[in-house]
Each structure stands twice: as structure tokens, then as C-alpha cells.
């Protein structure tokens, strides 16, 4: 499935770009517990800088090479007050925390906004110490069974 650079309705889909089957199940469980939580979502959104095409490669591929070598955010979700940069894992580790943290920085660089940008790790399980480290770097941790309050209600 190709990446989706356009806003999508926050509804379940048969498949999600860039998510493994296990990660898709985590997202589906989260959505089932939070059906009205977000206004819109983006899947597989690119952030950051791409790499230059190797010198020996055909230059007609430059644009695609640059785009495909950029970082990919699993889900970007938006509500009235914030934009959430969501890294989804079955079992979250330190790498997931730093992905969410880094992707939030890159998102703000590429897509300036007045809204708060919140890095999030969404997982079924967390390896030891991950939530403590995430809190230290202001990354929010949700699990797939979490029900979040709806802003403004």
C-alpha cells in the first residue's frame, strides 16, 4: 500500500501503509477504544531530509530516491489542540521512544504549525524502563487498551 500524504478520516481501514500486521492490530485496538478521538490522520508521512541519489545511478530516479529515503512516521493524528506523531510497536523499546522524539522534531521542521506537536509511542507492551525514559524526554506512552479523553468534552 502506498504512503498517504493527504489527510484521512479517522476510521478503520483494511490495511495501513508501512505498518506490519502486528502494528496494524495495535492501531486497530487503539482506534476501537478511541473512535472519536481525532479529526484526521495521515499514514506513512515522510519527514526529514532524503539522501542524494548515488552518482552512478540513473538521474531520472532522483525524486523517488529522495522521497523513499526520508523518515516515515507511522501515524500522524490531529485534534483541535495538537498534532500527535505516533510510533506504533507491538513491544516498545528505547528505539521507539527516540523515533517518536526525532520524528516530532523533523515534522516541526518540515510542517511548521501553531499547534503543539506531541511525540507518542503506542504499544501493547513496553520493555523495562522505556516509560521512565520516555517521560524524561517528553514522549507520551499509550497502550492499545487506553481510552483517551476527547478534547473539549
Steps between C-alpha positions, in 0.01 A plus 500: 500500500647842409560770758225753561601867502140619512279514806280197552189461710571340835328172418623140485652395169560150362876568500737778603803614301836420659349311798568131551205270572580512873530879501172528308330293772638733768361801310163330443462419871590858589248637247228271636551652846522856364258522204438876520843612625655661191368716215737363239804281456790461259671168438864442404573873480855588399708734715861611498748514217543234236831366373650602170498249220830311464713653223492185288116477506264617227411865583135447401456325837620797710156611622383152593834416665489814712137438604550132579809567712321743735381398848147361518257573781258214567203724582451872540171574675347841554240641736395858570799571724793287390668283240616159622800332340429132573754218483322164525663185635381166630773521762657843550867556574731800523524518121124565477531786750777665303316447170194682636720773649704550183204481264323774700803728455516425127125549462523847655789583264313381190145605591504807728184526710362704786363184656689305763683200347497199733726198447323175596590134524198271469567139596354187654807436716787715621847366568635580851584865565355623169215703652736664750743604226213616277375726779850649537498611134130601491381210287150383590434125535159354422407136495253352256234462772518867606187711470592865467278794590359688205621863510228755566254249644 
